[in-house]
Amino acid sequence: NGKYNNIIFDKKDNGVVLITLNRPKALNALNQELCTELGDAITNIEKDETVRATVITGSEKAFAAGADIKEMSSMSFMDVYKSGLFGPLEVIPRARKPIIAAVNGYALGGGCELAMMCDFIIAGDKAKFGQPEIKLGTIPGIGGTQRLTRAIGKARAMELTLTGDNMEAEEARQSGLVSRIVPSEQLVEEALKTAQKIASYSSPIVQLAKECVNKSFETTLTEGLNLERRIFQSTFATSDQKEGMSAFSEKRKASFKDE
Ligand code: CAA
């Protein structure tokens, strides 16, 4: 817990971890140290059997205002290339356990991209999303051109990427970038409640469900349906499926054992 300088790692006793990005003076700009710490935190969560779901949040003013412009500004191509800038964040989209982004305030550039690396985004009503890199003479570099386009469609993603304009929370919800909007002061509590609900289910089954939804972005419909059918069938080899269905018939709460 005490080993991080740029994030706060708060492991609750219900299988949920709350990670708070914590560079308030820089609006949580993603410097290399923060990215390394976040990657390390998620790697540890993946290994920790007592953790079942994670929420990543920022502050009321900013989830994250992008990659750290001051740190990047004088870097050469070779500096950026050799450092594998932002590489540590790749463990987020590859994680098997669910990760929810709870976004208040600005989620710009790398901040928007970090939120989109998570499994879904819950936004505060004053959240703002955008890819303003074009104004800096560069382009999104942590997946913005790909994930935003898949999330909201080509026309609007292209307009946002080429103009650098922001999108308000309500539009982000209507266009499918965020799953829902809540009043900003309730955001973290709501995200934690959602994480807690997910954490109450069988963790391996949750991971299989997540894998199937993610596969829909990577494959044809027929292949995706085949994978889903096989994984659905395979859940019948688990005791958690037996427990879940027996509990329903016996009108009691299921007690999952991750088996
Ligand atoms: N990097 C470094 N520092 C940043 C930052 C960033 N991305 N965003 C904000 N800060 C710093 C500001 O420099 C300022 O620091 P000082 O007090 O030392 O001057 C502090 O955070 C507070 O910011 P502002 O005074 O600018 O706050 P504001 O309320 O007036 O404006 C804002 C808020 C509109 C978000 C504005 O800060 C802003 O435009 N930030 C930059 C957004 C941006 O361009 N993001 C994309 C970064 S590039 C990227 O992300 C590349 C990629 O895809 C990988």
Coordinates of C-alpha atoms and ligand atoms in Angstrom, one line a residue:
N1 CA 0.0 0.0 0.0
G2 CA 2.7 2.5 1.0
K3 CA 4.9 1.7 -1.9
Y4 CA 3.1 3.9 -4.4
N5 CA 3.7 7.7 -4.9
N6 CA 1.1 8.5 -7.6
I7 CA -1.9 6.2 -6.8
I8 CA -3.7 5.2 -3.7
F9 CA -4.3 1.5 -3.4
D10 CA -7.2 0.8 -1.1
K11 CA -8.1 -2.9 -0.7
K12 CA -11.5 -3.3 0.9
D13 CA -12.5 -6.3 2.9
N14 CA -15.2 -7.4 0.3
G15 CA -13.0 -8.4 -2.6
V16 CA -12.9 -5.0 -4.2
V17 CA -9.9 -2.7 -4.7
L18 CA -10.3 1.0 -5.1
I19 CA -7.4 2.6 -7.0
T20 CA -7.3 6.4 -6.9
L21 CA -5.1 8.3 -9.3
N22 CA -3.3 10.8 -7.0
R23 CA -1.4 13.6 -8.8
P24 CA -4.0 16.3 -8.0
K25 CA -1.7 19.3 -8.8
A26 CA -1.2 17.9 -12.4
L27 CA -4.9 16.8 -12.8
N28 CA -3.7 13.2 -12.6
A29 CA -1.6 13.5 -15.7
L30 CA -0.2 10.1 -16.5
N31 CA 3.6 10.3 -16.0
Q32 CA 5.7 7.2 -16.4
E33 CA 5.9 6.6 -12.7
L34 CA 2.1 6.6 -12.4
C35 CA 1.8 4.2 -15.4
T36 CA 4.3 1.8 -13.8
E37 CA 2.6 1.9 -10.5
L38 CA -0.8 1.3 -12.0
G39 CA 0.5 -1.6 -14.1
D40 CA 2.1 -3.0 -11.0
A41 CA -1.1 -2.7 -9.0
I42 CA -3.2 -4.5 -11.6
T43 CA -0.5 -7.2 -11.9
N44 CA -0.7 -7.8 -8.2
I45 CA -4.5 -7.8 -8.2
E46 CA -4.5 -10.4 -10.9
K47 CA -2.4 -12.6 -8.7
D48 CA -4.3 -12.0 -5.5
E49 CA -7.1 -14.5 -5.1
T50 CA -8.9 -12.4 -2.5
V51 CA -9.5 -9.6 -5.1
R52 CA -12.5 -10.0 -7.4
A53 CA -13.1 -6.5 -8.9
T54 CA -11.4 -3.2 -9.2
V55 CA -12.5 0.4 -9.5
I56 CA -10.1 3.0 -10.9
T57 CA -11.0 6.6 -10.2
G58 CA -9.4 10.1 -10.1
S59 CA -10.5 13.3 -8.4
E60 CA -13.7 15.3 -8.6
K61 CA -12.0 17.7 -11.1
A62 CA -10.1 15.1 -13.2
F63 CA -10.1 11.4 -13.8
A64 CA -6.9 12.2 -15.7
A65 CA -6.1 15.2 -18.0
G66 CA -4.0 13.0 -20.3
A67 CA -0.4 11.8 -20.6
D68 CA 2.0 14.1 -18.8
I69 CA 2.8 16.8 -21.4
K70 CA 5.6 18.3 -19.4
E71 CA 7.4 15.0 -19.2
M72 CA 6.9 14.1 -22.8
S73 CA 7.5 17.5 -24.5
S74 CA 11.3 17.2 -25.0
M75 CA 11.4 13.5 -25.7
S76 CA 12.8 12.2 -29.0
F77 CA 11.3 9.4 -31.1
M78 CA 14.0 7.1 -29.7
D79 CA 13.2 8.2 -26.1
V80 CA 9.5 7.4 -26.7
Y81 CA 10.2 4.2 -28.6
K82 CA 12.8 2.8 -26.2
S83 CA 11.0 3.6 -23.0
G84 CA 7.9 1.8 -24.3
L85 CA 5.9 4.8 -23.1
F86 CA 2.6 3.7 -21.6
G87 CA 3.5 0.0 -22.1
P88 CA 2.8 -0.7 -18.4
L89 CA -0.9 0.1 -18.9
E90 CA -1.3 -2.8 -21.3
V91 CA -2.0 -5.1 -18.3
I92 CA -5.3 -3.3 -17.9
P93 CA -7.1 -4.4 -21.1
R94 CA -5.4 -7.8 -20.7
A95 CA -6.6 -8.3 -17.1
R96 CA -8.9 -11.2 -16.5
K97 CA -10.6 -9.7 -13.5
P98 CA -13.1 -6.9 -14.1
I99 CA -12.0 -3.2 -13.8
I100 CA -14.5 -0.4 -13.7
A101 CA -13.5 3.2 -14.5
A102 CA -15.3 5.8 -12.3
V103 CA -14.8 9.1 -14.2
N104 CA -15.4 12.5 -12.6
G105 CA -14.3 15.7 -14.4
Y106 CA -11.8 15.6 -17.2
A107 CA -10.9 12.3 -19.0
L108 CA -8.8 13.7 -21.8
G109 CA -6.2 12.2 -24.1
G110 CA -4.5 9.4 -22.2
G111 CA -7.2 9.8 -19.5
C112 CA -10.0 9.0 -21.9
E113 CA -7.8 6.2 -23.2
L114 CA -7.2 4.8 -19.8
A115 CA -10.9 4.8 -19.0
M116 CA -11.6 3.0 -22.3
M117 CA -9.0 0.3 -21.4
C118 CA -11.3 -0.6 -18.4
D119 CA -14.2 -2.9 -18.8
F120 CA -16.8 -0.2 -18.5
I121 CA -17.1 3.4 -17.5
I122 CA -19.5 4.9 -15.0
A123 CA -19.4 8.7 -15.2
G124 CA -20.2 11.6 -12.9
D125 CA -22.7 14.1 -14.4
K126 CA -19.9 16.7 -15.0
A127 CA -17.5 14.3 -16.7
K128 CA -15.9 15.4 -20.0
F129 CA -14.2 13.1 -22.5
G130 CA -12.0 14.0 -25.4
Q131 CA -8.9 13.3 -27.4
P132 CA -7.2 16.8 -27.6
E133 CA -3.8 15.5 -28.8
I134 CA -4.3 17.1 -32.2
K135 CA -3.9 20.5 -30.4
L136 CA -0.5 19.4 -29.2
G137 CA 0.7 18.3 -32.6
T138 CA 0.4 14.6 -31.9
I139 CA -2.3 12.0 -32.0
P140 CA -3.7 9.6 -29.4
G141 CA -1.2 6.9 -28.4
I142 CA -2.9 4.6 -25.9
G143 CA -5.7 3.3 -28.1
G144 CA -7.9 6.4 -28.5
T145 CA -8.3 6.1 -32.3
Q146 CA -9.3 2.5 -32.0
R147 CA -11.3 2.2 -28.8
L148 CA -13.2 5.5 -29.2
T149 CA -14.2 4.6 -32.7
R150 CA -15.4 1.1 -31.7
A151 CA -17.3 2.7 -28.8
I152 CA -19.1 5.6 -30.5
G153 CA -18.7 5.0 -34.2
K154 CA -16.5 6.5 -36.9
A155 CA -18.2 9.8 -37.6
R156 CA -18.2 11.3 -34.1
A157 CA -14.8 9.6 -33.1
M158 CA -13.3 11.2 -36.2
E159 CA -14.7 14.6 -35.5
L160 CA -13.5 14.5 -31.8
T161 CA -10.1 13.3 -32.8
L162 CA -9.6 15.9 -35.6
T163 CA -11.1 18.9 -33.7
G164 CA -9.9 18.0 -30.1
D165 CA -13.3 19.0 -28.8
N166 CA -14.7 17.5 -25.6
M167 CA -17.8 15.5 -25.2
E168 CA -20.1 16.0 -22.2
A169 CA -21.2 13.1 -20.0
E170 CA -24.7 13.0 -21.4
E171 CA -23.5 12.6 -25.0
A172 CA -21.0 10.0 -23.8
R173 CA -23.9 8.0 -22.3
Q174 CA -26.1 8.3 -25.3
S175 CA -23.3 7.3 -27.6
G176 CA -22.4 4.2 -25.6
L177 CA -19.0 5.3 -24.3
V178 CA -20.2 5.2 -20.7
S179 CA -22.6 2.7 -19.2
R180 CA -24.4 5.2 -17.0
I181 CA -24.2 8.6 -15.4
V182 CA -24.6 9.3 -11.7
P183 CA -24.4 12.6 -9.6
S184 CA -20.7 13.3 -9.3
E185 CA -20.7 13.2 -5.5
Q186 CA -22.1 9.7 -5.5
L187 CA -19.9 8.4 -8.3
V188 CA -17.3 6.5 -6.3
E189 CA -19.8 4.9 -4.0
E190 CA -21.9 3.8 -6.9
A191 CA -18.9 2.3 -8.7
L192 CA -17.9 0.5 -5.6
K193 CA -21.4 -0.9 -5.2
T194 CA -21.4 -2.1 -8.7
A195 CA -17.9 -3.7 -8.2
Q196 CA -19.2 -5.3 -5.0
K197 CA -22.2 -6.8 -6.8
I198 CA -19.8 -8.3 -9.4
A199 CA -17.5 -9.5 -6.6
S200 CA -20.4 -11.4 -5.1
Y201 CA -20.6 -13.8 -8.1
S202 CA -18.3 -16.6 -9.0
S203 CA -15.0 -14.9 -9.9
P204 CA -14.0 -17.5 -12.6
I205 CA -17.4 -17.3 -14.2
V206 CA -17.3 -13.5 -14.2
Q207 CA -13.9 -13.7 -16.0
L208 CA -15.4 -16.1 -18.6
A209 CA -18.3 -13.7 -19.2
K210 CA -15.9 -10.8 -19.6
E211 CA -13.7 -12.8 -22.0
C212 CA -16.8 -13.6 -24.2
V213 CA -17.9 -9.9 -24.4
N214 CA -14.4 -8.8 -25.2
K215 CA -14.1 -11.4 -27.9
S216 CA -17.0 -9.7 -29.8
F217 CA -14.5 -6.9 -30.7
E218 CA -11.9 -9.3 -32.0
T219 CA -13.7 -11.9 -34.1
T220 CA -16.5 -12.7 -36.5
L221 CA -20.1 -13.3 -35.2
T222 CA -20.0 -17.0 -36.0
E223 CA -16.6 -17.5 -34.2
G224 CA -17.8 -15.4 -31.3
L225 CA -21.0 -17.4 -31.0
N226 CA -19.1 -20.6 -31.1
L227 CA -16.7 -19.5 -28.4
E228 CA -19.7 -18.3 -26.2
R229 CA -21.5 -21.7 -26.7
R230 CA -18.3 -23.6 -25.7
I231 CA -17.7 -21.5 -22.7
F232 CA -21.4 -21.6 -21.7
Q233 CA -21.2 -25.4 -21.9
S234 CA -17.9 -25.4 -19.9
T235 CA -19.6 -23.6 -17.0
F236 CA -21.5 -26.8 -16.4
A237 CA -18.3 -28.4 -15.3
T238 CA -18.1 -26.0 -12.3
S239 CA -19.6 -26.4 -8.9
D240 CA -20.5 -22.7 -8.9
Q241 CA -23.0 -23.4 -11.7
K242 CA -24.5 -26.3 -9.7
E243 CA -24.7 -24.0 -6.6
G244 CA -26.2 -21.1 -8.5
M245 CA -28.9 -23.1 -10.1
S246 CA -29.7 -25.1 -6.9
A247 CA -29.9 -21.9 -4.9
F248 CA -32.4 -20.5 -7.3
S249 CA -34.6 -23.7 -7.0
E250 CA -34.3 -23.7 -3.2
K251 CA -35.1 -20.0 -3.0
R252 CA -31.9 -19.1 -1.2
K253 CA -28.9 -16.9 -1.9
A254 CA -26.1 -18.7 -3.8
S255 CA -22.8 -19.2 -2.0
F256 CA -20.1 -19.3 -4.7
K257 CA -16.8 -21.0 -4.0
D258 CA -14.9 -20.0 -7.2
E259 CA -14.8 -23.7 -8.1
Ligands
CAA1 N1 0.2 17.0 -18.5 C1 0.9 17.7 -17.6 N2 0.3 18.6 -16.8 C2 -1.0 18.9 -16.9 C3 -1.8 18.2 -17.8 C4 -1.1 17.2 -18.6 N3 -1.8 16.4 -19.6 N4 -3.0 18.6 -17.7 C5 -3.0 19.6 -16.8 N5 -1.8 19.7 -16.3 C6 -1.4 20.6 -15.2 C7 -1.3 22.0 -15.7 O1 -0.1 22.3 -16.4 C8 -1.4 22.8 -14.4 O2 -0.1 22.8 -13.8 P1 0.5 24.2 -13.2 O3 -0.4 24.5 -12.1 O4 1.9 23.8 -12.8 O5 0.4 25.2 -14.3 C9 -2.3 22.0 -13.6 O6 -2.3 20.6 -14.2 C10 -3.8 22.4 -13.6 O7 -4.2 22.5 -14.9 P2 -4.8 23.9 -15.5 O8 -4.3 25.1 -14.8 O9 -4.6 23.8 -17.0 O10 -6.4 23.6 -15.2 P3 -7.6 24.2 -16.0 O11 -8.8 23.9 -15.1 O12 -7.4 25.6 -16.4 O13 -7.7 23.3 -17.3 C11 -7.7 21.3 -18.6 C12 -8.0 22.0 -17.3 C13 -8.6 21.9 -19.7 C14 -7.9 19.8 -18.5 C15 -6.2 21.7 -19.0 O14 -5.4 21.4 -17.9 C16 -5.7 20.9 -20.2 O15 -6.1 21.3 -21.4 N6 -4.9 19.9 -20.0 C17 -4.2 19.2 -21.1 C18 -5.2 18.2 -21.8 C19 -4.5 17.5 -22.9 O16 -4.0 18.0 -23.9 N7 -4.4 16.1 -22.8 C20 -3.8 15.3 -23.7 C21 -2.4 15.0 -23.3 S1 -1.4 14.2 -24.6 C22 -1.8 12.5 -24.5 O17 -2.6 12.1 -23.6 C23 -1.1 11.6 -25.4 C24 -1.6 10.2 -25.5 O18 -2.7 10.0 -26.0 C25 -0.8 9.2 -25.1

